CSV table of C-alpha atoms and ligand atoms in Angstrom, one decimal:
chain,number,residue,atom,x,y,z
A,1,MET,CA,32.5,6.9,3.3
A,2,THR,CA,30.5,9.6,4.9
A,3,ARG,CA,30.8,13.4,4.9
A,4,ILE,CA,30.8,15.1,8.3
A,5,GLY,CA,28.2,17.9,8.1
A,6,THR,CA,29.3,20.7,5.7
A,7,SER,CA,33.0,20.0,6.1
A,8,ASP,CA,35.3,18.5,3.5
A,9,LEU,CA,36.0,15.6,5.8
A,10,ASN,CA,35.0,12.4,4.1
A,11,VAL,CA,35.5,9.5,6.5
A,12,PHE,CA,34.9,5.8,7.1
A,13,PRO,CA,31.5,5.7,8.9
A,14,LEU,CA,32.9,4.4,12.2
A,15,SER,CA,35.2,6.4,14.4
A,16,LEU,CA,37.7,4.5,16.6
A,17,GLY,CA,37.4,5.7,20.2
A,18,GLY,CA,40.7,6.7,21.8
A,19,ASN,CA,39.9,6.8,25.5
A,20,VAL,CA,41.2,3.2,25.9
A,21,PHE,CA,44.7,4.2,24.7
A,22,GLY,CA,46.9,4.6,27.8
A,23,TRP,CA,44.2,3.2,29.9
A,24,THR,CA,42.9,-0.4,29.2
A,25,ALA,CA,45.1,-0.7,26.1
A,26,ASP,CA,48.8,0.0,26.7
A,27,ARG,CA,51.0,1.4,23.9
A,28,ASP,CA,51.6,-1.9,22.1
A,29,ALA,CA,47.9,-2.9,22.3
A,30,SER,CA,46.9,0.5,21.1
A,31,PHE,CA,49.2,0.3,18.1
A,32,ALA,CA,47.8,-3.1,17.3
A,33,VAL,CA,44.2,-1.8,17.5
A,34,LEU,CA,45.1,1.2,15.4
A,35,ASP,CA,46.8,-1.1,12.8
A,36,ALA,CA,43.9,-3.4,12.7
A,37,PHE,CA,41.4,-0.6,12.3
A,38,THR,CA,43.2,1.1,9.5
A,39,ALA,CA,44.0,-2.2,7.8
A,40,GLY,CA,40.3,-2.9,7.8
A,41,GLY,CA,39.5,0.5,6.1
A,42,GLY,CA,39.1,2.7,9.1
A,43,ASP,CA,40.5,6.3,8.9
A,44,PHE,CA,38.7,8.3,11.6
A,45,ILE,CA,40.1,8.4,15.2
A,46,ASP,CA,38.5,10.2,18.2
A,47,THR,CA,40.5,11.3,21.2
A,48,ALA,CA,40.7,14.2,23.7
A,49,ASP,CA,43.5,16.0,25.4
A,50,ALA,CA,42.3,14.7,28.8
A,51,TYR,CA,42.5,11.0,27.9
A,52,SER,CA,43.3,9.3,30.2
A,53,ALA,CA,44.0,11.6,33.1
A,54,TRP,CA,41.7,9.6,35.4
A,55,VAL,CA,44.2,6.6,35.4
A,56,PRO,CA,46.4,6.6,38.5
A,57,GLY,CA,49.9,7.7,37.4
A,58,ASN,CA,48.7,9.5,34.3
A,59,SER,CA,48.5,13.2,33.8
A,60,GLY,CA,46.3,13.6,30.7
A,61,GLY,CA,47.5,13.5,27.0
A,62,GLU,CA,48.5,9.8,27.1
A,63,SER,CA,46.0,8.9,24.3
A,64,GLU,CA,47.1,11.8,22.0
A,65,THR,CA,50.8,10.9,22.6
A,66,ILE,CA,50.1,7.2,21.7
A,67,ILE,CA,48.2,8.3,18.6
A,68,GLY,CA,51.0,10.8,17.7
A,69,GLU,CA,53.7,8.1,18.0
A,70,TRP,CA,51.6,5.7,15.9
A,71,LEU,CA,51.1,8.4,13.2
A,72,ALA,CA,54.8,9.0,13.2
A,73,SER,CA,55.6,5.3,13.0
A,74,ARG,CA,53.0,4.3,10.4
A,75,LYS,CA,52.7,7.5,8.4
A,76,PRO,CA,49.1,6.6,7.2
A,77,GLN,CA,47.5,8.4,4.4
A,78,ASN,CA,44.4,10.4,5.0
A,79,VAL,CA,43.7,9.5,8.6
A,80,VAL,CA,41.4,12.1,10.3
A,81,VAL,CA,42.0,12.7,14.0
A,82,ALA,CA,39.5,14.5,16.2
A,83,THR,CA,40.4,15.7,19.6
A,84,LYS,CA,38.8,17.9,22.3
A,85,VAL,CA,39.6,20.6,24.8
A,86,SER,CA,38.3,21.6,28.3
A,87,GLN,CA,39.0,18.6,30.5
A,88,HIS,CA,42.8,18.3,30.6
A,89,PRO,CA,43.9,18.9,34.3
A,90,ASP,CA,46.4,21.6,33.1
A,91,PHE,CA,44.0,23.1,30.5
A,92,LYS,CA,40.6,23.2,32.1
A,93,GLY,CA,37.7,25.1,30.6
A,94,LEU,CA,37.1,27.2,27.5
A,95,ALA,CA,38.6,30.6,28.1
A,96,ALA,CA,40.3,31.9,24.9
A,97,ALA,CA,43.9,31.8,26.2
A,98,ASN,CA,43.4,28.3,27.5
A,99,VAL,CA,41.8,27.0,24.3
A,100,ARG,CA,44.9,28.3,22.4
A,101,LYS,CA,47.4,26.7,24.8
A,102,ALA,CA,45.5,23.4,24.9
A,103,ALA,CA,45.4,23.3,21.1
A,104,GLU,CA,49.1,23.9,20.8
A,105,ALA,CA,49.7,21.1,23.4
A,106,SER,CA,47.5,18.7,21.5
A,107,LEU,CA,49.3,19.5,18.2
A,108,ALA,CA,52.6,18.8,19.9
A,109,ARG,CA,51.5,15.5,21.3
A,110,LEU,CA,49.8,14.4,18.0
A,111,GLY,CA,52.8,15.6,16.0
A,112,VAL,CA,50.6,17.2,13.3
A,113,ASP,CA,50.4,20.7,11.8
A,114,ALA,CA,46.7,21.0,12.2
A,115,ILE,CA,43.9,19.3,14.0
A,116,ASP,CA,41.3,17.9,11.6
A,117,LEU,CA,38.3,18.2,13.9
A,118,TYR,CA,38.5,20.1,17.3
A,119,TYR,CA,35.7,19.8,19.8
A,120,ALA,CA,34.7,21.8,22.8
A,121,HIS,CA,34.5,18.8,25.0
A,122,PHE,CA,32.0,20.1,27.6
A,123,ASP,CA,30.2,23.5,27.8
A,124,ASP,CA,31.9,26.0,30.1
A,125,GLU,CA,29.3,28.5,31.2
A,126,THR,CA,31.8,30.4,33.4
A,127,VAL,CA,33.2,31.9,30.1
A,128,PRO,CA,31.1,34.0,27.8
A,129,LEU,CA,30.2,31.9,24.8
A,130,GLU,CA,31.3,34.7,22.5
A,131,GLU,CA,34.9,34.4,23.9
A,132,THR,CA,35.0,30.6,23.3
A,133,VAL,CA,33.5,30.8,19.8
A,134,GLY,CA,36.0,33.5,18.9
A,135,ALA,CA,38.9,31.4,20.2
A,136,PHE,CA,37.8,28.4,18.1
A,137,GLY,CA,37.4,30.7,15.1
A,138,GLN,CA,40.8,32.1,15.6
A,139,LEU,CA,42.4,28.6,15.6
A,140,VAL,CA,40.8,28.0,12.2
A,141,THR,CA,41.9,31.4,10.8
A,142,ASP,CA,45.5,30.7,12.0
A,143,GLY,CA,45.5,27.2,10.5
A,144,LEU,CA,45.9,25.2,13.8
A,145,VAL,CA,42.5,23.6,13.4
A,146,LYS,CA,40.7,22.6,10.2
A,147,ASN,CA,37.1,22.1,11.5
A,148,ILE,CA,35.4,22.8,14.8
A,149,ALA,CA,32.7,20.9,16.7
A,150,VAL,CA,30.9,20.6,20.1
A,151,SER,CA,30.4,17.8,22.5
A,152,ASN,CA,27.9,17.5,25.4
A,153,TYR,CA,26.3,20.8,24.6
A,154,THR,CA,22.5,21.3,24.9
A,155,GLY,CA,20.5,22.0,21.8
A,156,ASP,CA,20.0,25.6,22.9
A,157,ARG,CA,23.7,26.2,23.5
A,158,ILE,CA,24.6,24.8,20.1
A,159,ARG,CA,22.1,27.3,18.5
A,160,GLU,CA,23.6,30.1,20.6
A,161,TRP,CA,27.1,29.1,19.4
A,162,ILE,CA,26.0,29.1,15.8
A,163,GLU,CA,24.2,32.4,16.1
A,164,ILE,CA,27.4,34.0,17.5
A,165,ALA,CA,29.6,32.4,14.9
A,166,GLU,CA,27.4,33.7,12.1
A,167,ARG,CA,27.1,37.2,13.6
A,168,THR,CA,30.9,37.5,14.1
A,169,GLY,CA,31.8,35.8,10.8
A,170,VAL,CA,34.0,33.0,12.3
A,171,ALA,CA,34.0,29.2,11.5
A,172,LEU,CA,30.8,27.3,12.2
A,173,PRO,CA,30.8,23.9,13.9
A,174,VAL,CA,30.4,21.0,11.5
A,175,ALA,CA,29.8,18.2,14.1
A,176,VAL,CA,28.2,17.4,17.4
A,177,GLN,CA,29.2,14.6,19.7
A,178,PRO,CA,26.5,13.5,22.1
A,179,HIS,CA,26.0,10.3,24.3
A,180,TYR,CA,23.7,8.3,22.0
A,181,ASN,CA,22.9,4.6,21.6
A,182,LEU,CA,20.0,2.2,21.8
A,183,VAL,CA,19.7,2.5,25.6
A,184,HIS,CA,20.1,6.3,25.6
A,185,ARG,CA,17.9,7.8,23.0
A,186,ASN,CA,15.3,10.3,24.0
A,187,GLU,CA,17.3,13.3,25.0
A,188,VAL,CA,19.4,13.3,21.8
A,189,GLU,CA,16.4,12.6,19.5
A,190,GLU,CA,14.3,15.3,21.1
A,191,THR,CA,16.9,18.1,21.5
A,192,ILE,CA,20.0,17.5,19.5
A,193,ILE,CA,19.1,15.8,16.2
A,194,PRO,CA,16.6,18.6,15.3
A,195,VAL,CA,19.4,21.2,15.7
A,196,ALA,CA,21.8,19.0,13.7
A,197,GLU,CA,19.2,18.7,11.0
A,198,GLU,CA,18.6,22.4,10.9
A,199,PHE,CA,22.3,23.4,10.7
A,200,ASP,CA,23.7,20.5,8.8
A,201,LEU,CA,25.8,19.2,11.6
A,202,GLY,CA,27.2,15.6,11.4
A,203,LEU,CA,26.2,13.6,14.5
A,204,VAL,CA,29.2,11.6,15.9
A,205,PRO,CA,27.7,9.6,18.9
A,206,TYR,CA,29.8,8.4,21.7
A,207,TYR,CA,29.2,5.4,24.0
A,208,SER,CA,27.9,3.8,20.8
A,209,LEU,CA,28.1,0.3,22.5
A,210,ALA,CA,26.9,1.5,25.9
A,211,SER,CA,30.4,0.8,27.2
A,212,GLY,CA,30.1,-2.8,26.0
A,213,PHE,CA,26.5,-3.6,27.0
A,214,LEU,CA,25.4,-3.5,23.3
A,215,THR,CA,27.8,-6.3,22.5
A,216,GLY,CA,25.6,-8.7,24.4
A,217,LYS,CA,28.2,-9.8,26.8
A,218,TYR,CA,26.4,-8.5,29.9
A,219,ARG,CA,23.4,-10.6,30.8
A,220,SER,CA,22.9,-9.4,34.4
A,221,THR,CA,23.0,-6.0,36.1
A,222,ASP,CA,25.6,-7.6,38.4
A,223,ALA,CA,29.0,-6.8,36.9
A,224,ALA,CA,30.7,-9.5,39.0
A,225,GLY,CA,32.9,-11.7,36.8
A,226,HIS,CA,33.6,-8.9,34.3
A,227,GLU,CA,37.1,-7.4,34.9
A,228,SER,CA,36.8,-4.3,32.7
A,229,PRO,CA,36.6,-1.0,34.5
A,230,ARG,CA,33.7,-0.3,32.1
A,231,ALA,CA,31.7,-3.3,33.5
A,232,GLN,CA,29.7,-1.5,36.1
A,233,GLY,CA,28.6,1.2,33.6
A,234,ALA,CA,27.7,-1.4,31.0
A,235,ALA,CA,26.0,-4.0,33.2
A,236,LYS,CA,23.5,-1.5,34.6
A,237,TYR,CA,21.6,-1.6,31.3
A,238,ALA,CA,21.0,-5.4,31.6
A,239,THR,CA,17.5,-5.0,32.9
A,240,ASP,CA,14.6,-7.0,31.3
A,241,ALA,CA,14.0,-4.0,29.0
A,242,GLY,CA,17.7,-3.8,28.1
A,243,LEU,CA,17.9,-7.5,27.4
A,244,ARG,CA,14.9,-7.3,25.1
A,245,ILE,CA,17.0,-4.9,22.9
A,246,ILE,CA,19.9,-7.4,23.0
A,247,ASP,CA,17.5,-10.2,21.9
A,248,ALA,CA,16.2,-8.1,19.0
A,249,LEU,CA,19.7,-7.2,17.9
A,250,GLU,CA,20.8,-10.8,18.0
A,251,GLU,CA,17.9,-12.0,15.9
A,252,ILE,CA,18.3,-9.2,13.3
A,253,GLY,CA,22.1,-9.7,13.3
A,254,GLN,CA,21.7,-13.4,12.6
A,255,ALA,CA,19.8,-12.6,9.4
A,256,HIS,CA,22.9,-10.8,8.2
A,257,GLY,CA,25.6,-13.0,9.8
A,258,ALA,CA,26.4,-10.0,12.0
A,259,SER,CA,27.2,-9.7,15.7
A,260,ILE,CA,25.1,-7.9,18.2
A,261,ALA,CA,27.7,-5.1,18.4
A,262,ALA,CA,27.8,-4.6,14.7
A,263,THR,CA,24.0,-4.6,14.5
A,264,SER,CA,23.7,-2.0,17.2
A,265,LEU,CA,26.3,0.3,15.4
A,266,ALA,CA,24.3,-0.2,12.1
A,267,TRP,CA,21.2,1.0,13.9
A,268,LEU,CA,23.0,4.2,15.0
A,269,ARG,CA,24.2,4.8,11.5
A,270,ALA,CA,20.6,4.6,10.2
A,271,GLN,CA,19.5,7.5,12.5
A,272,PRO,CA,19.1,11.0,11.0
A,273,THR,CA,22.2,13.1,10.8
A,274,VAL,CA,24.5,10.4,12.2
A,275,ALA,CA,27.8,10.5,10.3
A,276,ALA,CA,29.9,8.0,12.2
A,277,PRO,CA,29.3,6.4,15.6
A,278,ILE,CA,32.4,6.2,17.9
A,279,ALA,CA,33.3,2.9,19.5
A,280,SER,CA,36.5,1.8,21.2
A,281,ALA,CA,38.3,-1.5,21.1
A,282,ARG,CA,40.6,-2.7,23.9
A,283,THR,CA,41.9,-5.6,21.8
A,284,VAL,CA,42.5,-6.4,18.1
A,285,GLU,CA,39.9,-9.2,18.5
A,286,GLN,CA,37.2,-6.5,19.1
A,287,VAL,CA,38.0,-4.5,16.0
A,288,PRO,CA,36.2,-6.7,13.3
A,289,ASP,CA,32.8,-6.0,15.0
A,290,LEU,CA,33.4,-2.3,14.7
A,291,LEU,CA,34.4,-2.5,11.1
A,292,ALA,CA,31.4,-4.7,10.3
A,293,GLY,CA,29.1,-2.2,12.1
A,294,ALA,CA,30.4,0.5,9.6
A,295,ARG,CA,29.3,-1.6,6.6
A,296,LEU,CA,26.1,-3.4,7.7
A,297,GLU,CA,22.9,-1.9,6.1
A,298,LEU,CA,19.7,-2.7,8.0
A,299,THR,CA,16.3,-2.7,6.3
A,300,ALA,CA,13.7,-0.1,7.2
A,301,ASP,CA,11.7,-2.9,9.0
A,302,GLU,CA,14.7,-3.9,11.0
A,303,VAL,CA,15.4,-0.3,12.1
A,304,GLN,CA,11.7,0.0,13.0
A,305,THR,CA,11.8,-3.1,15.1
A,306,LEU,CA,14.8,-1.8,17.0
A,307,ASN,CA,13.2,1.6,17.4
A,308,ALA,CA,10.1,0.0,18.9
A,309,VAL,CA,12.0,-2.3,21.4
A,310,SER,CA,14.1,0.6,22.6
A,311,GLU,CA,11.4,3.2,22.9
A,312,TRP,CA,11.2,2.9,26.7
A,313,THR,CA,14.6,4.5,27.2
A,314,PRO,CA,14.2,7.1,29.9
A,315,THR,CA,15.8,10.6,29.4
A,316,HIS,CA,19.1,10.7,31.2
A,317,ALA,CA,19.3,6.9,31.5
B,1,NAP,N1,32.6,13.3,24.2
B,1,NAP,C1,32.6,12.7,25.4
B,1,NAP,O1,32.3,13.3,26.4
B,1,NAP,C2,32.9,11.2,25.4
B,1,NAP,C3,32.6,10.5,26.5
B,1,NAP,C4,32.9,9.1,26.5
B,1,NAP,C5,33.5,8.5,25.4
B,1,NAP,N2,33.8,9.3,24.3
B,1,NAP,C6,34.5,8.7,23.1
B,1,NAP,O2,33.7,7.6,22.7
B,1,NAP,C7,34.6,6.5,22.6
B,1,NAP,C8,33.8,5.3,22.9
B,1,NAP,O3,33.4,5.3,24.3
B,1,NAP,P1,33.7,4.0,25.2
B,1,NAP,O4,34.9,3.3,24.7
B,1,NAP,O5,33.7,4.5,26.6
B,1,NAP,O6,32.4,3.2,25.0
B,1,NAP,P2,31.8,2.2,23.9
B,1,NAP,O7,32.4,2.4,22.6
B,1,NAP,O8,30.4,2.2,24.1
B,1,NAP,O9,32.3,0.8,24.4
B,1,NAP,C9,33.6,0.3,24.0
B,1,NAP,C10,34.0,-0.9,24.8
B,1,NAP,O10,33.1,-2.0,24.6
B,1,NAP,C11,33.9,-3.2,24.6
B,1,NAP,N3,33.9,-3.8,23.2
B,1,NAP,C12,34.2,-3.2,22.1
B,1,NAP,N4,34.1,-4.0,21.0
B,1,NAP,C13,33.7,-5.2,21.6
B,1,NAP,C14,33.5,-6.5,21.0
B,1,NAP,N5,33.6,-6.7,19.7
B,1,NAP,N6,33.2,-7.5,21.8
B,1,NAP,C15,33.1,-7.3,23.2
B,1,NAP,N7,33.3,-6.1,23.8
B,1,NAP,C16,33.6,-5.1,23.0
B,1,NAP,C17,35.4,-2.8,25.0
B,1,NAP,O11,35.5,-2.7,26.4
B,1,NAP,P3,35.9,-3.9,27.4
B,1,NAP,O12,36.7,-4.9,26.5
B,1,NAP,O13,36.6,-3.3,28.5
B,1,NAP,O14,34.6,-4.5,27.8
B,1,NAP,C18,35.4,-1.4,24.5
B,1,NAP,O15,36.4,-0.6,25.1
B,1,NAP,C19,35.7,6.8,23.6
B,1,NAP,O16,36.9,6.1,23.3
B,1,NAP,C20,35.9,8.3,23.3
B,1,NAP,O17,36.7,8.5,22.1
B,1,NAP,C21,33.5,10.6,24.3
């Protein structure tokens, strides 16, 4: 188990990504993935109010609704659900009144009394940060939200958020969710991890598997032959440099009887401040690799080998 920052959230060190629910996993497939994840010891689920509004016919909130129905049906003990605000088509941005309405809508879809971990999904510079920080603080004061967090914020804006929260005496963020994995390192390591270290924030990386590239199933930058809507985004990493990372993961994984996917998740867990990488599974068959990634411990030499082979990663790759 791992503690998220200074919070009292003590979770399984791998968070199940919820953007597949209502997208590439229908309700039954989503229930099966959630069942397999929790049966294997998982207890931390990541979603957002906007998932999966981009799918034709959807309007946003589908993932939260599926998770809510699953919670009502299974009544699991101690499952931690994180969700996010600012991207739902009906609740865009981070103005105070919108944050309140969006949180209430998320609570209704999830069917819970309080949100365990509530993220500002993307920064909204059209609203004074003081207003947003106050709105999140009020949600905690009123008991709608237990812990707050930020996603896709720059290091400077996270500092600003914390400075405002300290000055105005409202709840501080406990976690930060950036795009971070073996093929997307520099920006996070240079600008976000130092802030997380300074303020005791738990890092909860997303795209932990680089949309599937870090499972080793993409060996060419040509996505042809892969049906997943994630294929284009994943295959682009299959350059010579990217495939050297896959080869190193494969060799290190073999020494542990672990898959490439599990080994790449274990590398993330070994990075400073990382509490729990997020990865999604479209099918039950994909879940065991995620669970294994939460348990595999790499040696310092193995982490160093992976650091070295992935050092080329350009900022914003
Ligand atoms: N904060 C943000 O702005 C933000 C942005 C994006 C995502 N997220 C969060 O992060 C989560 C993860 O992101 P993601 O799902 O886009 O990327 P990801 O975790 O990097 O990739 C997951 C995908 O890899 C494939 N996969 C997983 N396990 C596998 C296995 N064992 N073998 C082969 N393929 C496997 C599956 O896709 P296929 O089967 O289709 O190949 C799966 O959906 C999301 O669900 C969401 O909760 C947050």
